[in-house]
PDB file of C-alpha atoms in Angstrom:
ATOM      1  CA  MET A   1      61.268 116.950 111.590  1.00  0.00           C
ATOM      2  CA  LEU A   2      58.534 114.189 111.224  1.00  0.00           C
ATOM      3  CA  VAL A   3      59.514 110.831 112.549  1.00  0.00           C
ATOM      4  CA  LYS A   4      58.052 107.273 112.475  1.00  0.00           C
ATOM      5  CA  THR A   5      59.664 105.000 114.870  1.00  0.00           C
ATOM      6  CA  LYS A   6      59.128 102.352 117.455  1.00  0.00           C
ATOM      7  CA  ALA A   7      59.932 103.868 121.131  1.00  0.00           C
ATOM      8  CA  ILE A   8      60.075 101.931 124.719  1.00  0.00           C
ATOM      9  CA  VAL A   9      58.471 103.754 127.215  1.00  0.00           C
ATOM     10  CA  ILE A  10      60.917 104.540 129.970  1.00  0.00           C
ATOM     11  CA  SER A  11      58.823 106.650 132.491  1.00  0.00           C
ATOM     12  CA  SER A  12      55.919 109.184 132.835  1.00  0.00           C
ATOM     13  CA  LEU A  13      55.318 111.742 134.974  1.00  0.00           C
ATOM     14  CA  LYS A  14      52.340 113.655 135.751  1.00  0.00           C
ATOM     15  CA  TYR A  15      52.422 117.229 135.323  1.00  0.00           C
ATOM     16  CA  GLN A  16      49.661 119.189 136.505  1.00  0.00           C
ATOM     17  CA  GLU A  17      46.189 117.691 136.685  1.00  0.00           C
ATOM     18  CA  LYS A  18      45.852 115.981 133.187  1.00  0.00           C
ATOM     19  CA  SER A  19      49.465 115.822 131.062  1.00  0.00           C
ATOM     20  CA  LEU A  20      52.211 113.967 131.033  1.00  0.00           C
ATOM     21  CA  ILE A  21      55.697 114.071 130.362  1.00  0.00           C
ATOM     22  CA  VAL A  22      56.775 110.781 129.109  1.00  0.00           C
ATOM     23  CA  LYS A  23      60.509 109.577 128.482  1.00  0.00           C
ATOM     24  CA  CYS A  24      61.077 107.116 125.574  1.00  0.00           C
ATOM     25  CA  PHE A  25      64.094 105.064 123.993  1.00  0.00           C
ATOM     26  CA  THR A  26      63.243 105.463 120.420  1.00  0.00           C
ATOM     27  CA  GLN A  27      64.630 102.719 117.631  1.00  0.00           C
ATOM     28  CA  SER A  28      65.495 106.153 115.427  1.00  0.00           C
ATOM     29  CA  ASP A  29      66.887 108.794 117.841  1.00  0.00           C
ATOM     30  CA  GLY A  30      67.793 107.042 121.391  1.00  0.00           C
ATOM     31  CA  LEU A  31      66.094 108.827 124.524  1.00  0.00           C
ATOM     32  CA  LYS A  32      63.476 111.269 123.718  1.00  0.00           C
ATOM     33  CA  SER A  33      60.994 113.098 126.162  1.00  0.00           C
ATOM     34  CA  TYR A  34      57.700 114.029 125.173  1.00  0.00           C
ATOM     35  CA  PHE A  35      54.914 116.362 126.362  1.00  0.00           C
ATOM     36  CA  VAL A  36      51.403 114.518 126.473  1.00  0.00           C
ATOM     37  CA  GLN A  37      48.497 117.109 126.971  1.00  0.00           C
ATOM     38  CA  SER A  38      45.325 116.041 128.448  1.00  0.00           C
ATOM     39  CA  ALA A  39      46.454 112.325 128.666  1.00  0.00           C
ATOM     40  CA  PHE A  40      43.957 111.970 131.780  1.00  0.00           C
ATOM     41  CA  SER A  41      41.035 113.729 130.146  1.00  0.00           C
ATOM     42  CA  SER A  42      37.842 112.013 130.099  1.00  0.00           C
ATOM     43  CA  LYS A  43      37.455 113.082 126.343  1.00  0.00           C
ATOM     44  CA  LYS A  44      38.439 110.518 124.058  1.00  0.00           C
ATOM     45  CA  THR A  45      41.924 110.672 122.755  1.00  0.00           C
ATOM     46  CA  THR A  46      44.414 108.665 120.606  1.00  0.00           C
ATOM     47  CA  GLN A  47      47.236 109.355 123.352  1.00  0.00           C
ATOM     48  CA  LYS A  48      45.626 107.163 126.065  1.00  0.00           C
ATOM     49  CA  ILE A  49      47.437 106.810 129.204  1.00  0.00           C
ATOM     50  CA  ALA A  50      47.478 102.975 129.187  1.00  0.00           C
ATOM     51  CA  TYR A  51      50.068 103.671 126.074  1.00  0.00           C
ATOM     52  CA  PHE A  52      52.625 105.160 128.802  1.00  0.00           C
ATOM     53  CA  GLN A  53      52.775 102.052 131.321  1.00  0.00           C
ATOM     54  CA  PRO A  54      56.540 101.347 131.958  1.00  0.00           C
ATOM     55  CA  LEU A  55      58.371  99.321 128.981  1.00  0.00           C
ATOM     56  CA  THR A  56      55.740  99.340 126.742  1.00  0.00           C
ATOM     57  CA  ILE A  57      56.541  99.097 123.024  1.00  0.00           C
ATOM     58  CA  LEU A  58      54.765 101.958 120.757  1.00  0.00           C
ATOM     59  CA  GLU A  59      54.891 102.742 117.036  1.00  0.00           C
ATOM     60  CA  ILE A  60      54.711 106.527 116.933  1.00  0.00           C
ATOM     61  CA  GLU A  61      54.785 109.601 114.895  1.00  0.00           C
ATOM     62  CA  ALA A  62      56.285 112.842 116.387  1.00  0.00           C
ATOM     63  CA  SER A  63      57.386 115.961 115.660  1.00  0.00           C
ATOM     64  CA  HIS A  64      61.197 116.203 116.925  1.00  0.00           C
ATOM     65  CA  LYS A  65      62.492 119.894 117.054  1.00  0.00           C
ATOM     66  CA  ASN A  66      66.065 118.389 118.469  1.00  0.00           C
ATOM     67  CA  LYS A  67      66.421 121.501 120.749  1.00  0.00           C
ATOM     68  CA  GLY A  68      66.740 119.749 123.957  1.00  0.00           C
ATOM     69  CA  THR A  69      62.862 120.738 124.672  1.00  0.00           C
ATOM     70  CA  LEU A  70      60.215 118.531 124.831  1.00  0.00           C
ATOM     71  CA  GLU A  71      58.907 116.898 121.636  1.00  0.00           C
ATOM     72  CA  HIS A  72      55.305 115.973 120.678  1.00  0.00           C
ATOM     73  CA  PHE A  73      53.401 112.888 119.735  1.00  0.00           C
ATOM     74  CA  LYS A  74      51.400 113.292 116.396  1.00  0.00           C
ATOM     75  CA  GLU A  75      50.129 109.557 116.650  1.00  0.00           C
ATOM     76  CA  ILE A  76      50.531 106.735 118.736  1.00  0.00           C
ATOM     77  CA  LYS A  77      49.495 102.819 118.693  1.00  0.00           C
ATOM     78  CA  LEU A  78      51.554  99.684 120.259  1.00  0.00           C
ATOM     79  CA  ALA A  79      53.781  97.868 118.354  1.00  0.00           C
ATOM     80  CA  THR A  80      52.849  94.890 120.591  1.00  0.00           C
ATOM     81  CA  ALA A  81      49.923  94.282 123.107  1.00  0.00           C
ATOM     82  CA  TYR A  82      51.552  92.341 125.730  1.00  0.00           C
ATOM     83  CA  GLN A  83      49.771  89.139 126.700  1.00  0.00           C
ATOM     84  CA  THR A  84      50.761  88.526 130.225  1.00  0.00           C
ATOM     85  CA  ILE A  85      53.228  91.390 131.533  1.00  0.00           C
ATOM     86  CA  ASN A  86      50.334  93.561 132.482  1.00  0.00           C
ATOM     87  CA  ILE A  87      48.258  91.183 134.572  1.00  0.00           C
ATOM     88  CA  ASP A  88      51.409  88.775 135.558  1.00  0.00           C
ATOM     89  CA  ILE A  89      52.429  90.374 139.093  1.00  0.00           C
ATOM     90  CA  ILE A  90      55.628  89.135 139.036  1.00  0.00           C
ATOM     91  CA  LYS A  91      56.293  90.016 135.421  1.00  0.00           C
ATOM     92  CA  SER A  92      54.974  93.603 135.904  1.00  0.00           C
ATOM     93  CA  THR A  93      57.046  94.150 138.978  1.00  0.00           C
ATOM     94  CA  ILE A  94      60.208  92.976 136.940  1.00  0.00           C
ATOM     95  CA  VAL A  95      59.259  95.664 134.311  1.00  0.00           C
ATOM     96  CA  ILE A  96      58.564  98.520 136.801  1.00  0.00           C
ATOM     97  CA  PHE A  97      62.033  97.589 138.494  1.00  0.00           C
ATOM     98  CA  LEU A  98      63.653  97.346 134.750  1.00  0.00           C
ATOM     99  CA  SER A  99      62.135 100.826 133.856  1.00  0.00           C
ATOM    100  CA  GLU A 100      63.592 102.609 137.024  1.00  0.00           C
ATOM    101  CA  VAL A 101      67.125 100.895 136.011  1.00  0.00           C
ATOM    102  CA  LEU A 102      66.873 102.065 132.149  1.00  0.00           C
ATOM    103  CA  HIS A 103      65.650 105.363 133.720  1.00  0.00           C
ATOM    104  CA  HIS A 104      68.909 105.777 135.476  1.00  0.00           C
ATOM    105  CA  SER A 105      71.265 104.121 132.874  1.00  0.00           C
ATOM    106  CA  ILE A 106      70.067 105.545 129.499  1.00  0.00           C
ATOM    107  CA  GLN A 107      71.085 109.014 129.583  1.00  0.00           C
ATOM    108  CA  GLU A 108      72.509 110.052 125.879  1.00  0.00           C
ATOM    109  CA  GLU A 109      70.311 111.087 123.499  1.00  0.00           C
ATOM    110  CA  GLU A 110      71.892 109.071 120.292  1.00  0.00           C
ATOM    111  CA  LYS A 111      70.684 106.284 118.334  1.00  0.00           C
ATOM    112  CA  ASN A 112      71.314 103.032 119.956  1.00  0.00           C
ATOM    113  CA  GLU A 113      69.624 100.429 117.483  1.00  0.00           C
ATOM    114  CA  HIS A 114      71.234  97.201 118.711  1.00  0.00           C
ATOM    115  CA  LEU A 115      70.378  98.085 122.485  1.00  0.00           C
ATOM    116  CA  PHE A 116      66.966  98.917 121.203  1.00  0.00           C
ATOM    117  CA  THR A 117      66.544  95.583 119.098  1.00  0.00           C
ATOM    118  CA  PHE A 118      67.794  93.906 122.402  1.00  0.00           C
ATOM    119  CA  LEU A 119      65.575  95.699 124.640  1.00  0.00           C
ATOM    120  CA  GLU A 120      62.416  94.626 122.550  1.00  0.00           C
ATOM    121  CA  THR A 121      63.377  91.300 121.844  1.00  0.00           C
ATOM    122  CA  ALA A 122      63.847  90.552 125.610  1.00  0.00           C
ATOM    123  CA  LEU A 123      60.581  92.246 126.467  1.00  0.00           C
ATOM    124  CA  LEU A 124      58.759  89.977 124.137  1.00  0.00           C
ATOM    125  CA  TRP A 125      60.425  87.027 125.333  1.00  0.00           C
ATOM    126  CA  LEU A 126      59.417  88.255 128.532  1.00  0.00           C
ATOM    127  CA  ASP A 127      55.895  88.308 127.419  1.00  0.00           C
ATOM    128  CA  THR A 128      55.887  84.675 126.023  1.00  0.00           C
ATOM    129  CA  HIS A 129      57.335  82.720 128.626  1.00  0.00           C
ATOM    130  CA  GLU A 130      56.282  81.481 132.100  1.00  0.00           C
ATOM    131  CA  GLU A 131      59.801  80.719 133.757  1.00  0.00           C
ATOM    132  CA  THR A 132      61.260  83.722 134.344  1.00  0.00           C
ATOM    133  CA  ALA A 133      63.098  83.842 137.584  1.00  0.00           C
ATOM    134  CA  ASN A 134      66.666  84.947 136.166  1.00  0.00           C
ATOM    135  CA  PHE A 135      65.194  87.060 133.325  1.00  0.00           C
ATOM    136  CA  HIS A 136      66.082  90.494 135.192  1.00  0.00           C
ATOM    137  CA  LEU A 137      69.637  89.391 136.292  1.00  0.00           C
ATOM    138  CA  ILE A 138      70.250  88.103 132.925  1.00  0.00           C
ATOM    139  CA  LEU A 139      69.044  91.563 131.155  1.00  0.00           C
ATOM    140  CA  LEU A 140      71.042  93.632 133.469  1.00  0.00           C
ATOM    141  CA  LEU A 141      74.150  92.167 132.623  1.00  0.00           C
ATOM    142  CA  GLU A 142      73.596  91.762 129.115  1.00  0.00           C
ATOM    143  CA  ILE A 143      72.744  95.513 129.124  1.00  0.00           C
ATOM    144  CA  THR A 144      76.479  96.586 130.223  1.00  0.00           C
ATOM    145  CA  LYS A 145      77.555  95.240 126.895  1.00  0.00           C
ATOM    146  CA  PHE A 146      75.612  98.108 125.157  1.00  0.00           C
ATOM    147  CA  LEU A 147      76.369 100.541 128.077  1.00  0.00           C
ATOM    148  CA  GLY A 148      80.435 100.080 127.680  1.00  0.00           C
ATOM    149  CA  PHE A 149      81.125  98.077 131.227  1.00  0.00           C
ATOM    150  CA  TYR A 150      80.560  94.097 130.439  1.00  0.00           C
ATOM    151  CA  PRO A 151      82.936  92.376 132.245  1.00  0.00           C
ATOM    152  CA  ASP A 152      86.291  91.151 130.568  1.00  0.00           C
ATOM    153  CA  ASN A 153      85.822  87.481 130.537  1.00  0.00           C
ATOM    154  CA  SER A 154      89.302  86.640 129.676  1.00  0.00           C
ATOM    155  CA  ASP A 155      90.736  85.455 132.829  1.00  0.00           C
ATOM    156  CA  THR A 156      87.500  83.612 134.146  1.00  0.00           C
ATOM    157  CA  ASP A 157      89.652  80.932 135.618  1.00  0.00           C
ATOM    158  CA  PHE A 158      91.094  83.636 138.186  1.00  0.00           C
ATOM    159  CA  PRO A 159      89.015  83.364 141.334  1.00  0.00           C
ATOM    160  CA  PHE A 160      87.701  87.013 142.134  1.00  0.00           C
ATOM    161  CA  PHE A 161      86.137  89.748 140.430  1.00  0.00           C
ATOM    162  CA  GLU A 162      87.370  93.098 140.883  1.00  0.00           C
ATOM    163  CA  MET A 163      84.219  95.411 140.271  1.00  0.00           C
ATOM    164  CA  ASN A 164      86.169  98.551 139.612  1.00  0.00           C
ATOM    165  CA  GLU A 165      88.191  97.221 136.675  1.00  0.00           C
ATOM    166  CA  GLY A 166      85.639  94.770 135.571  1.00  0.00           C
ATOM    167  CA  GLN A 167      88.090  92.051 135.268  1.00  0.00           C
ATOM    168  CA  PHE A 168      88.854  88.720 137.236  1.00  0.00           C
ATOM    169  CA  SER A 169      91.904  88.537 139.553  1.00  0.00           C
ATOM    170  CA  LEU A 170      94.011  86.128 140.730  1.00  0.00           C
ATOM    171  CA  LEU A 171      94.502  88.004 144.130  1.00  0.00           C
ATOM    172  CA  HIS A 172      91.450  89.272 146.370  1.00  0.00           C
ATOM    173  CA  GLY A 173      91.577  93.016 146.480  1.00  0.00           C
ATOM    174  CA  ILE A 174      89.627  95.674 148.182  1.00  0.00           C
ATOM    175  CA  SER A 175      87.015  96.040 145.883  1.00  0.00           C
ATOM    176  CA  CYS A 176      86.890  92.175 144.578  1.00  0.00           C
ATOM    177  CA  LEU A 177      84.002  90.013 145.201  1.00  0.00           C
ATOM    178  CA  SER A 178      84.340  87.151 147.318  1.00  0.00           C
ATOM    179  CA  GLU A 179      85.134  83.677 145.952  1.00  0.00           C
ATOM    180  CA  HIS A 180      81.392  82.419 146.443  1.00  0.00           C
ATOM    181  CA  GLU A 181      80.124  85.749 145.018  1.00  0.00           C
ATOM    182  CA  THR A 182      82.598  85.479 141.865  1.00  0.00           C
ATOM    183  CA  HIS A 183      81.400  81.745 141.588  1.00  0.00           C
ATOM    184  CA  LEU A 184      77.812  82.961 141.353  1.00  0.00           C
ATOM    185  CA  PHE A 185      78.669  85.867 138.990  1.00  0.00           C
ATOM    186  CA  LYS A 186      80.532  83.450 136.516  1.00  0.00           C
ATOM    187  CA  LYS A 187      77.098  80.932 136.317  1.00  0.00           C
ATOM    188  CA  LEU A 188      75.301  84.260 135.401  1.00  0.00           C
ATOM    189  CA  MET A 189      77.353  85.270 132.694  1.00  0.00           C
ATOM    190  CA  ASN A 190      76.902  81.755 131.130  1.00  0.00           C
ATOM    191  CA  LEU A 191      73.346  82.017 131.383  1.00  0.00           C
ATOM    192  CA  LYS A 192      70.893  82.872 128.532  1.00  0.00           C
ATOM    193  CA  PHE A 193      67.053  83.645 128.928  1.00  0.00           C
ATOM    194  CA  ASP A 194      66.001  79.798 128.018  1.00  0.00           C
ATOM    195  CA  SER A 195      68.524  78.475 130.556  1.00  0.00           C
ATOM    196  CA  ASP A 196      67.577  76.332 133.419  1.00  0.00           C
ATOM    197  CA  GLN A 197      65.400  78.782 135.790  1.00  0.00           C
ATOM    198  CA  LYS A 198      66.747  76.727 139.126  1.00  0.00           C
ATOM    199  CA  VAL A 199      70.484  77.053 138.761  1.00  0.00           C
ATOM    200  CA  PHE A 200      70.236  79.775 141.316  1.00  0.00           C
ATOM    201  CA  ALA A 201      68.319  79.569 144.731  1.00  0.00           C
ATOM    202  CA  GLY A 202      66.373  82.644 146.151  1.00  0.00           C
ATOM    203  CA  ILE A 203      69.164  83.905 148.462  1.00  0.00           C
ATOM    204  CA  GLU A 204      71.500  83.496 145.517  1.00  0.00           C
ATOM    205  CA  ARG A 205      69.442  85.600 143.017  1.00  0.00           C
ATOM    206  CA  GLN A 206      69.093  88.412 145.850  1.00  0.00           C
ATOM    207  CA  ILE A 207      73.104  88.408 146.149  1.00  0.00           C
ATOM    208  CA  LEU A 208      73.395  88.654 142.468  1.00  0.00           C
ATOM    209  CA  LEU A 209      71.139  91.289 142.024  1.00  0.00           C
ATOM    210  CA  LYS A 210      72.892  93.507 144.954  1.00  0.00           C
ATOM    211  CA  ILE A 211      76.019  92.483 142.778  1.00  0.00           C
ATOM    212  CA  LEU A 212      74.952  93.938 139.561  1.00  0.00           C
ATOM    213  CA  LEU A 213      73.105  96.902 140.962  1.00  0.00           C
ATOM    214  CA  ASP A 214      76.437  98.035 142.846  1.00  0.00           C
ATOM    215  CA  TYR A 215      78.354  97.533 139.349  1.00  0.00           C
ATOM    216  CA  TYR A 216      76.277  99.635 138.000  1.00  0.00           C
ATOM    217  CA  SER A 217      76.989 102.483 140.857  1.00  0.00           C
ATOM    218  CA  ILE A 218      80.598 102.368 140.499  1.00  0.00           C
ATOM    219  CA  HIS A 219      80.787 102.395 136.175  1.00  0.00           C
ATOM    220  CA  LEU A 220      77.583 104.732 135.838  1.00  0.00           C
ATOM    221  CA  ASP A 221      77.823 108.507 136.847  1.00  0.00           C
ATOM    222  CA  GLY A 222      74.608 109.386 139.066  1.00  0.00           C
ATOM    223  CA  PHE A 223      72.919 105.821 139.084  1.00  0.00           C
ATOM    224  CA  LYS A 224      70.276 105.429 141.636  1.00  0.00           C
ATOM    225  CA  LYS A 225      69.231 101.988 142.955  1.00  0.00           C
ATOM    226  CA  PRO A 226      65.664 101.793 141.978  1.00  0.00           C
ATOM    227  CA  LYS A 227      62.816 102.421 144.387  1.00  0.00           C
ATOM    228  CA  SER A 228      61.080  99.175 143.428  1.00  0.00           C
ATOM    229  CA  LEU A 229      63.814  96.937 144.624  1.00  0.00           C
ATOM    230  CA  ASP A 230      62.207  96.153 147.882  1.00  0.00           C
ATOM    231  CA  VAL A 231      59.183  94.831 146.039  1.00  0.00           C
ATOM    232  CA  LEU A 232      61.009  93.080 143.458  1.00  0.00           C
ATOM    233  CA  LYS A 233      62.644  91.333 146.533  1.00  0.00           C
ATOM    234  CA  GLU A 234      59.595  90.752 148.205  1.00  0.00           C
ATOM    235  CA  VAL A 235      58.220  88.805 145.047  1.00  0.00           C
ATOM    236  CA  PHE A 236      61.254  86.651 144.725  1.00  0.00           C
ATOM    237  CA  SER A 237      61.436  86.082 148.408  1.00  0.00           C
TER     238      SER A 237
END
């Protein structure tokens, strides 16, 4: 079946010397993997290696056989040419980190247009704004809405957050955050992308990042902490 859709590049893996296996989150069909032959060829090709950088937003025409095998692109072009993400070290580090998180978080080959639209909108916001220190934290928390484990915010007056149940608690159980950690977590839940970026100190962002990754690990089978985590910490230290 020939499909025209937008697609966000999640990962790309070199295959042999000149080819790639590219995993994309598509607007039409959710997660799809594609075989790109001769991606590293010196010959002119419409399937340029630059198209497959982490979280690039593409417009593609592809042949989808939907048999669990690798699909193939027919045509590719940029849906949006980023202005700053690829040249700003902080933004590019954020993008590499988030692509790893998404690689281990989005597993189902099924359409999730709401998640696609959210990710596209968020990436365009990142590309066009300078103050982005809390972006990755807000994004990680917001994504849990689409993956089904956003914290229950019905009892936010309670002083502790219980990680396993994803809800606030009056008592401090074994899998609860401390009162200070819970306070930071509540502040994060109230933030938007354009909120004051100075609401957290650097060490507080580190605490929140650990909380979020632990939260993902609890609620997603097989979730692995990104290899780029240390680089991200260095950038925001």
